[in-house]
Short mmCIF file of C-alpha atoms and ligand atoms in Angstrom, two decimals:
data_model
loop_
_atom_site.label_atom_id
_atom_site.label_comp_id
_atom_site.label_asym_id
_atom_site.label_seq_id
_atom_site.Cartn_x
_atom_site.Cartn_y
_atom_site.Cartn_z
CA MET A 1 239.51 162.87 45.40
CA ILE A 2 239.62 160.77 42.50
CA GLY A 3 240.98 157.57 43.74
CA GLY A 4 238.88 158.22 46.99
CA ALA A 5 235.48 158.21 44.11
CA ILE A 6 237.45 155.47 42.01
CA ALA A 7 237.45 153.60 45.26
CA LEU A 8 233.95 153.60 46.26
CA GLU A 9 232.80 153.50 42.60
CA LEU A 10 233.81 149.73 42.59
CA ALA A 11 233.63 148.77 46.12
CA SER A 12 229.35 150.53 45.09
CA ALA A 13 229.90 147.40 42.72
CA GLY A 14 231.13 144.47 44.92
CA LEU A 15 235.37 144.99 43.73
CA ASN A 16 237.24 145.07 46.52
CA VAL A 17 239.50 147.24 46.07
CA GLY A 18 242.48 149.28 48.59
CA LEU A 19 243.25 152.97 48.22
CA PHE A 20 247.46 153.93 48.68
CA ASP A 21 248.05 157.61 49.42
CA ARG A 22 251.54 158.57 50.55
CA GLN A 23 249.69 160.73 53.41
CA GLU A 24 246.10 161.92 54.86
CA PRO A 25 244.53 161.14 51.64
CA GLY A 26 242.56 164.21 50.74
CA ARG A 27 245.54 166.72 51.58
CA GLU A 28 246.57 168.05 48.15
CA ALA A 29 244.52 169.52 45.02
CA SER A 30 241.60 168.50 46.16
CA TRP A 31 241.78 170.11 49.78
CA ALA A 32 243.35 173.13 47.76
CA SER A 33 240.92 173.69 45.29
CA ALA A 34 237.63 176.45 44.88
CA GLY A 35 235.33 173.91 44.26
CA ILE A 36 233.39 175.03 41.27
CA LEU A 37 231.30 173.08 39.05
CA SER A 38 231.12 174.53 35.67
CA PRO A 39 231.43 172.33 32.71
CA ALA A 40 232.04 176.06 30.51
CA PRO A 41 234.93 175.71 28.57
CA GLU A 42 237.76 178.26 30.03
CA SER A 43 240.63 178.60 26.59
CA PRO A 44 239.22 176.78 23.14
CA ALA A 45 242.29 173.76 24.32
CA MET A 46 238.76 172.95 27.14
CA LEU A 47 236.33 172.99 23.91
CA PRO A 48 237.09 168.52 23.87
CA LEU A 49 236.42 169.27 27.51
CA VAL A 50 232.72 170.11 27.28
CA PRO A 51 231.34 166.80 26.48
CA LEU A 52 233.37 165.10 29.49
CA GLY A 53 232.19 167.60 31.53
CA LYS A 54 228.47 168.33 30.74
CA ALA A 55 228.13 164.36 31.94
CA SER A 56 230.10 164.27 35.07
CA MET A 57 227.80 167.96 35.90
CA ALA A 58 224.73 165.23 35.27
CA LEU A 59 225.33 163.35 37.63
CA TYR A 60 226.55 165.86 40.26
CA PRO A 61 223.57 165.68 42.98
CA ALA A 62 222.67 161.71 42.86
CA PHE A 63 226.91 161.16 43.97
CA ILE A 64 226.25 164.48 46.27
CA GLN A 65 222.94 162.50 47.05
CA THR A 66 225.14 159.13 47.96
CA VAL A 67 228.14 160.44 49.01
CA GLU A 68 225.93 162.31 52.25
CA GLU A 69 223.42 159.79 52.51
CA LEU A 70 226.67 157.00 52.89
CA SER A 71 229.04 159.27 54.51
CA GLY A 72 225.33 161.27 57.18
CA SER A 73 228.04 164.25 56.95
CA SER A 74 227.07 167.74 54.50
CA THR A 75 229.12 168.69 51.04
CA GLY A 76 228.26 172.03 50.86
CA PHE A 77 226.77 171.63 47.62
CA ARG A 78 225.30 174.81 46.23
CA PRO A 79 223.14 174.20 42.78
CA LYS A 80 222.78 178.20 42.75
CA GLY A 81 224.41 179.08 39.60
CA THR A 82 227.14 181.41 38.94
CA LEU A 83 227.32 184.41 36.59
CA GLN A 84 230.23 186.26 34.73
CA ALA A 85 230.63 189.59 35.28
CA ILE A 86 231.77 191.57 32.20
CA VAL A 87 233.09 195.31 33.08
CA SER A 88 234.42 196.53 29.63
CA ARG A 89 232.78 198.90 27.54
CA SER A 90 232.02 196.45 25.16
CA ALA A 91 229.86 194.86 26.87
CA ARG A 92 226.52 194.45 24.55
CA GLU A 93 228.79 192.15 21.94
CA GLU A 94 230.98 190.74 25.35
CA LEU A 95 228.15 188.75 26.24
CA ASN A 96 226.52 188.75 22.50
CA THR A 97 229.90 185.53 21.97
CA ILE A 98 229.75 184.66 24.89
CA VAL A 99 226.12 183.68 25.36
CA ALA A 100 225.82 182.25 21.25
CA LEU A 101 229.08 179.87 22.37
CA HIS A 102 227.25 178.27 25.66
CA HIS A 103 224.76 178.07 23.61
CA GLY A 104 226.61 176.88 20.98
CA LEU A 105 228.14 174.03 23.44
CA GLY A 106 224.19 173.51 25.03
CA LEU A 107 224.92 175.00 28.53
CA PRO A 108 222.74 176.86 30.07
CA ALA A 109 223.84 180.97 29.89
CA GLU A 110 221.71 184.28 30.46
CA PRO A 111 222.03 187.56 29.48
CA ILE A 112 221.51 190.14 31.50
CA SER A 113 222.30 193.59 32.42
CA GLY A 114 224.67 195.82 34.91
CA PRO A 115 221.55 196.96 36.50
CA GLU A 116 219.92 193.18 36.75
CA ALA A 117 222.89 191.35 37.09
CA ARG A 118 223.02 193.98 40.56
CA GLU A 119 219.83 192.89 41.29
CA LEU A 120 220.00 189.24 41.89
CA GLU A 121 223.70 189.93 43.57
CA PRO A 122 223.70 193.13 45.26
CA ALA A 123 227.33 193.00 46.33
CA LEU A 124 228.53 193.37 42.85
CA ALA A 125 230.33 196.37 41.83
CA ALA A 126 228.84 200.26 39.92
CA GLU A 127 231.14 199.22 36.79
CA VAL A 128 229.79 195.57 35.89
CA GLU A 129 228.35 196.55 32.82
CA ALA A 130 226.83 192.61 31.90
CA ALA A 131 226.70 189.67 33.26
CA VAL A 132 225.96 186.00 31.76
CA LEU A 133 224.29 183.76 34.72
CA ARG A 134 225.08 180.56 34.28
CA PRO A 135 221.88 178.71 36.19
CA ALA A 136 223.13 174.58 36.17
CA GLU A 137 226.12 175.55 37.22
CA ALA A 138 227.63 174.92 40.82
CA SER A 139 229.17 174.84 44.17
CA VAL A 140 230.48 172.19 46.48
CA ASP A 141 233.09 172.40 49.13
CA ASN A 142 235.30 170.16 48.87
CA ARG A 143 237.05 169.67 51.56
CA ALA A 144 233.89 168.38 52.89
CA LEU A 145 233.04 166.49 49.79
CA ILE A 146 236.29 164.26 49.66
CA GLN A 147 236.27 163.43 53.82
CA SER A 148 232.13 162.60 53.00
CA ILE A 149 233.59 159.92 49.28
CA LEU A 150 236.46 158.77 51.50
CA GLN A 151 234.33 158.15 54.92
CA SER A 152 231.62 156.37 51.98
CA ALA A 153 234.52 154.51 50.78
CA GLN A 154 235.55 152.76 53.68
CA ARG A 155 232.25 152.57 54.94
CA SER A 156 231.20 150.84 51.12
CA GLY A 157 234.77 148.25 52.28
CA VAL A 158 237.01 149.44 50.63
CA LYS A 159 240.60 149.41 52.71
CA LEU A 160 243.17 152.83 53.13
CA ILE A 161 245.98 152.13 53.32
CA SER A 162 247.21 155.77 54.24
CA GLY A 163 251.58 156.70 55.11
CA THR A 164 252.01 154.48 52.42
CA PRO A 165 254.33 155.92 48.96
CA ILE A 166 253.63 154.53 45.52
CA ASP A 167 257.34 153.93 43.70
CA ALA A 168 257.53 152.34 41.65
CA ILE A 169 254.71 150.25 39.17
CA TRP A 170 254.53 145.91 39.08
CA ARG A 171 254.84 144.69 35.60
CA GLU A 172 255.49 141.71 34.03
CA GLY A 173 256.11 141.52 30.79
CA THR A 174 253.10 143.12 28.94
CA ARG A 175 250.66 142.49 32.22
CA CYS A 176 250.45 144.57 35.66
CA LEU A 177 251.09 142.65 39.22
CA GLY A 178 249.85 145.52 41.45
CA LEU A 179 252.12 148.05 43.02
CA ILE A 180 255.64 148.65 44.84
CA SER A 181 256.58 150.55 47.15
CA GLY A 182 260.14 150.11 49.08
CA ALA A 183 260.26 146.57 49.15
CA GLU A 184 256.66 145.48 49.39
CA LYS A 185 254.70 144.07 46.72
CA PHE A 186 250.70 144.85 46.07
CA ALA A 187 249.71 142.51 44.45
CA SER A 188 246.61 142.95 42.21
CA GLN A 189 244.40 142.21 39.38
CA PHE A 190 243.57 146.41 37.98
CA THR A 191 245.75 149.31 38.87
CA VAL A 192 244.38 152.63 39.03
CA ILE A 193 247.09 155.68 38.64
CA ALA A 194 245.33 158.75 41.02
CA THR A 195 248.08 160.33 42.10
CA GLY A 196 247.54 164.24 40.11
CA SER A 197 250.46 166.22 40.38
CA PHE A 198 252.64 163.45 41.18
CA SER A 199 251.82 160.68 39.32
CA ALA A 200 254.71 161.11 36.33
CA GLY A 201 257.14 160.69 39.59
CA ILE A 202 255.79 156.47 40.25
CA SER A 203 258.67 154.60 38.57
CA GLY A 204 256.69 153.08 35.03
CA ALA A 205 254.11 156.14 34.54
CA SER A 206 255.70 158.60 33.08
CA ILE A 207 255.26 157.63 29.16
CA TYR A 208 251.33 157.31 30.48
CA ALA A 209 251.17 160.54 32.37
CA PRO A 210 252.80 163.35 31.52
CA VAL A 211 252.27 165.46 34.36
CA ARG A 212 253.53 168.39 36.19
CA PRO A 213 251.73 171.02 39.19
CA ALA A 214 250.81 174.59 38.11
CA LYS A 215 250.12 176.27 41.65
CA GLY A 216 246.95 177.64 42.13
CA GLN A 217 247.59 180.30 45.49
CA MET A 218 243.98 181.20 46.46
CA LEU A 219 242.39 183.21 50.09
CA SER A 220 239.26 183.61 52.23
CA LEU A 221 237.43 185.76 53.82
CA ARG A 222 234.79 186.47 55.65
CA CYS A 223 232.88 190.15 55.70
CA GLU A 224 229.47 190.71 57.13
CA GLY A 225 226.94 191.99 55.62
CA VAL A 226 228.04 191.27 52.22
CA PRO A 227 225.72 188.94 50.60
CA ILE A 228 227.00 186.46 47.63
CA GLU A 229 224.86 183.85 46.29
CA ARG A 230 226.46 182.89 43.51
CA VAL A 231 230.37 181.95 42.29
CA LEU A 232 231.17 185.10 40.70
CA TRP A 233 233.87 185.56 37.99
CA SER A 234 235.01 189.06 35.96
CA GLU A 235 237.96 188.13 33.92
CA ASN A 236 240.88 188.78 36.76
CA ILE A 237 239.01 186.70 40.45
CA TYR A 238 236.27 184.01 41.23
CA LEU A 239 234.45 184.33 44.14
CA VAL A 240 233.03 181.72 45.62
CA PRO A 241 230.39 181.64 49.17
CA ARG A 242 230.09 178.58 50.93
CA ASN A 243 227.00 178.11 52.85
CA ASP A 244 228.95 179.15 56.28
CA GLY A 245 229.72 182.30 54.90
CA ARG A 246 233.60 181.76 53.72
CA ILE A 247 233.73 183.59 50.42
CA LEU A 248 237.37 182.13 48.90
CA ALA A 249 238.57 184.15 46.18
CA GLY A 250 240.99 182.19 43.66
CA ALA A 251 243.08 181.71 42.19
CA THR A 252 246.61 182.07 40.78
CA VAL A 253 247.99 179.68 37.52
CA GLU A 254 252.02 179.61 38.19
CA TYR A 255 254.58 176.99 36.53
CA LEU A 256 257.26 176.19 39.35
CA GLY A 257 257.62 173.15 39.64
CA PHE A 258 256.24 171.59 43.50
CA GLU A 259 256.24 173.87 45.50
CA LYS A 260 253.25 176.08 47.29
CA THR A 261 254.39 179.13 48.98
CA VAL A 262 251.93 181.58 49.03
CA THR A 263 253.07 185.05 47.68
CA LEU A 264 252.84 188.73 48.83
CA GLY A 265 252.31 189.11 45.01
CA GLY A 266 249.95 186.43 44.30
CA ILE A 267 248.10 187.49 46.85
CA SER A 268 247.85 191.23 46.69
CA LYS A 269 246.70 190.19 43.01
CA LEU A 270 243.98 188.33 44.34
CA SER A 271 242.57 191.01 46.78
CA ALA A 272 243.11 194.05 44.31
CA ALA A 273 240.70 191.58 41.94
CA ALA A 274 237.54 190.57 44.73
CA THR A 275 237.70 194.17 45.97
CA GLU A 276 236.75 195.68 42.27
CA LEU A 277 234.56 192.76 41.46
CA VAL A 278 233.27 193.14 45.07
CA PRO A 279 233.95 196.83 46.71
CA ALA A 280 232.63 196.03 50.12
CA LEU A 281 235.19 192.80 50.50
CA LYS A 282 237.94 195.90 50.95
CA ASP A 283 236.71 195.78 55.02
CA ALA A 284 236.69 191.36 54.31
CA ARG A 285 238.78 189.74 57.39
CA ILE A 286 241.47 187.34 55.79
CA GLU A 287 240.76 183.59 57.25
CA GLU A 288 242.87 181.75 55.50
CA THR A 289 245.56 181.46 52.62
CA TRP A 290 246.86 178.72 50.86
CA ALA A 291 248.67 177.17 47.75
CA GLY A 292 248.11 173.58 46.22
CA LEU A 293 249.57 172.05 42.43
CA ARG A 294 246.58 171.24 40.30
CA PRO A 295 247.70 168.76 37.94
CA ASP A 296 248.12 169.64 34.78
CA SER A 297 248.79 167.15 31.33
CA PRO A 298 250.70 168.40 27.82
CA ASP A 299 247.93 169.17 25.91
CA HIS A 300 245.82 170.32 29.11
CA LEU A 301 243.18 167.60 28.63
CA PRO A 302 243.19 165.01 31.36
CA ILE A 303 244.03 161.38 30.78
CA LEU A 304 241.78 158.62 30.96
CA GLY A 305 241.78 155.26 30.85
CA PRO A 306 244.01 152.09 29.87
CA VAL A 307 247.10 151.53 28.44
CA ASP A 308 248.98 148.66 26.35
CA VAL A 309 249.54 147.02 30.38
CA GLU A 310 247.89 144.47 30.91
CA GLY A 311 245.52 145.37 33.96
CA LEU A 312 247.03 148.73 34.04
CA LEU A 313 245.02 152.48 34.10
CA PHE A 314 244.74 155.69 34.76
CA ALA A 315 242.32 158.18 35.74
CA THR A 316 244.81 161.48 35.79
CA GLY A 317 245.58 164.50 34.32
CA HIS A 318 242.20 166.86 35.18
CA PHE A 319 243.92 170.23 35.90
CA ARG A 320 241.73 172.94 36.68
CA SER A 321 239.05 170.94 36.37
CA GLY A 322 239.05 167.88 38.78
CA VAL A 323 235.91 168.36 41.43
CA LEU A 324 233.66 168.56 38.54
CA LEU A 325 235.38 165.64 36.76
CA THR A 326 235.58 163.60 40.08
CA PRO A 327 231.78 161.94 39.18
CA ILE A 328 232.89 161.35 35.69
CA THR A 329 236.11 159.88 36.15
CA ALA A 330 235.11 157.56 38.50
CA LYS A 331 232.13 155.95 36.27
CA LEU A 332 234.42 155.74 33.41
CA VAL A 333 237.20 153.37 35.20
CA ARG A 334 233.84 151.26 36.32
CA GLU A 335 232.92 150.54 33.20
CA TRP A 336 236.95 150.35 31.57
CA ILE A 337 237.35 148.06 34.82
CA THR A 338 233.19 145.62 34.81
CA GLU A 339 233.04 145.50 30.74
CA LYS A 340 236.29 146.29 29.39
CA ASN A 341 233.73 149.41 27.68
CA THR A 342 232.71 153.03 28.10
CA THR A 343 229.01 155.11 27.78
CA LEU A 344 231.64 157.86 26.07
CA ASP A 345 233.93 157.42 23.99
CA CYS A 346 237.34 159.04 25.80
CA ARG A 347 239.98 158.24 23.03
CA ARG A 348 240.82 161.36 22.91
CA PHE A 349 241.84 161.17 26.49
CA SER A 350 243.61 157.89 26.46
CA PRO A 351 246.92 157.93 28.44
CA LEU A 352 247.96 156.58 25.18
CA ARG A 353 248.13 159.55 23.22
CA PHE A 354 251.46 161.11 24.39
CA GLN A 355 253.44 158.18 23.13
CA ALA A 356 252.64 159.15 19.88
CA ILE A 357 253.66 162.36 19.95
CA ALA A 358 256.38 160.87 21.39
CA SER A 359 257.20 158.62 18.42
CA ALA A 360 255.73 161.12 15.94
CA HIS A 361 258.95 163.12 17.13
CA ALA A 362 261.39 160.54 17.67
CA GLY A 363 260.68 159.76 14.26
CA ALA A 364 260.55 163.45 12.70
CA SER A 365 264.48 164.04 14.11
CA ALA A 366 265.27 160.66 12.96
CA SER A 367 264.72 161.30 9.62
CA SER A 368 265.82 165.29 8.95
CA ASP A 369 269.03 163.83 10.61
C1 FAD B 1 243.88 176.62 43.74
C2 FAD B 1 243.10 175.46 42.82
C3 FAD B 1 241.86 175.77 42.43
C4 FAD B 1 241.00 174.99 42.26
N1 FAD B 1 239.97 175.03 41.17
C5 FAD B 1 238.96 174.32 41.22
C6 FAD B 1 237.91 173.98 41.15
O1 FAD B 1 236.54 175.37 41.39
N2 FAD B 1 236.90 173.13 40.34
C7 FAD B 1 237.34 171.73 39.65
O2 FAD B 1 236.63 171.20 39.38
N3 FAD B 1 238.99 171.69 40.22
C8 FAD B 1 239.46 172.86 40.83
N4 FAD B 1 240.85 172.44 41.00
C9 FAD B 1 241.74 171.51 39.90
C10 FAD B 1 240.79 171.12 41.05
O3 FAD B 1 241.06 170.74 42.47
C11 FAD B 1 241.93 169.30 40.67
O4 FAD B 1 242.01 168.88 39.45
C12 FAD B 1 241.90 167.82 41.56
O5 FAD B 1 241.53 167.82 42.71
C13 FAD B 1 242.31 166.72 41.41
O6 FAD B 1 242.34 165.81 42.00
P1 FAD B 1 243.29 164.37 42.70
O7 FAD B 1 242.39 163.66 42.80
O8 FAD B 1 243.93 163.93 40.76
O9 FAD B 1 245.07 164.95 42.79
P2 FAD B 1 244.34 165.06 44.65
O10 FAD B 1 244.05 165.78 44.92
O11 FAD B 1 246.28 165.67 44.15
O12 FAD B 1 245.51 163.76 45.50
C14 FAD B 1 246.54 163.34 44.48
C15 FAD B 1 247.11 161.79 46.09
O13 FAD B 1 247.59 161.15 45.22
C16 FAD B 1 248.01 160.92 46.64
N5 FAD B 1 249.57 160.82 45.89
C17 FAD B 1 250.72 161.39 45.42
N6 FAD B 1 251.76 160.63 44.55
C18 FAD B 1 251.65 159.45 45.67
C19 FAD B 1 252.28 158.32 45.76
N7 FAD B 1 254.04 158.59 45.21
N8 FAD B 1 251.80 157.18 46.21
C20 FAD B 1 250.71 157.56 46.60
N9 FAD B 1 250.30 157.91 47.14
C21 FAD B 1 250.24 159.97 46.54
C22 FAD B 1 248.34 162.67 47.57
O14 FAD B 1 248.65 162.39 48.76
C23 FAD B 1 247.21 162.67 47.53
O15 FAD B 1 246.01 162.72 48.09
C24 FAD B 1 241.25 173.39 41.54
C25 FAD B 1 242.63 173.43 41.72
C26 FAD B 1 243.65 174.51 42.51
C27 FAD B 1 245.17 174.29 43.30
#
């Protein structure tokens, strides 16, 4: 998704763009995602991401309009807000803390009681004591969005080169000349690596993008007569309604390498948490199960921008927020390439930060020897 959106943005700015993928594009993390658009931080480690998430959220309506118009297909965008349910006995204190945190970050959040939450979402469990309504959040059908982005990109002149695995960055001294696939070299003035969880596998990329996969298992449910309007969260699960009546439930977070097995343990955990939040889902039909690999970086933050090799940029490591961050990532990469500057301060996300950590470690061990 990230690569496709960058390609579209660059082609729209008048550049000649080729989009390489080793398989049919859009079949990895972006396909497996839940498509929730929430700039709220999931943990203190994710706080530096909030300004980027907010900026991307602000771009979303226009981004959706552009790709829907260019592609002629719907993306299932649902700007209906999300609702975070609180079950604990100390619900009132928890509610105040969450709402204060959101307001401190400039994120809209309204505290509501359990009965008010059930008025909005009648399927919620009676045990829900309170809730936080986040009216500015949304969701999108990520699989539909990818197809819209790819069609829009191609209609804007992007050449799609699928079935072409990239093995290495083509580098001469401090200049990137393009990409290498098998015996073939593809020359380009600018090269952007946006290969998600697989970025570290491209020769020459791992020092900038030490990304590792974080597996997430998901399931898709159908249950007639269970109305869910907004994305619902609890501590253990999120439930995401789609326009066609499906309800997605997710997701596990597992560090097991590149395997994508769906396990009984994973699905049992999700099923138990889903029925705890919405008891009527016990009668739901499981329509599909799947797993995907989130591209996680050592500090869980995305890896964005140019490096110390001229003409080479990275846009990877989007971990749990890549769908949310797609429009802003595309915009930033375009700004780096066409304007040599960005409207947002992105130093925190520089791909050079891992080299600094590596050389600090090397220095520390050299001085202690
Ligand atoms: C279960 C799950 C739930 C998620 N939920 C959300 C959510 O609700 N909201 C949200 O914002 N984010 C969510 N995410 C995260 C989000 O999906 C990712 O951050 C995002 O999709 C990353 O996009 P990407 O384009 O970088 O990677 P990918 O979608 O993985 O794409 C990488 C592409 O690179 C190609 N590729 C890889 N190696 C090579 C190579 N050597 N040569 C050529 N091509 C190559 C692949 O074929 C693929 O097409 C979720 C992820 C998972 C797994």
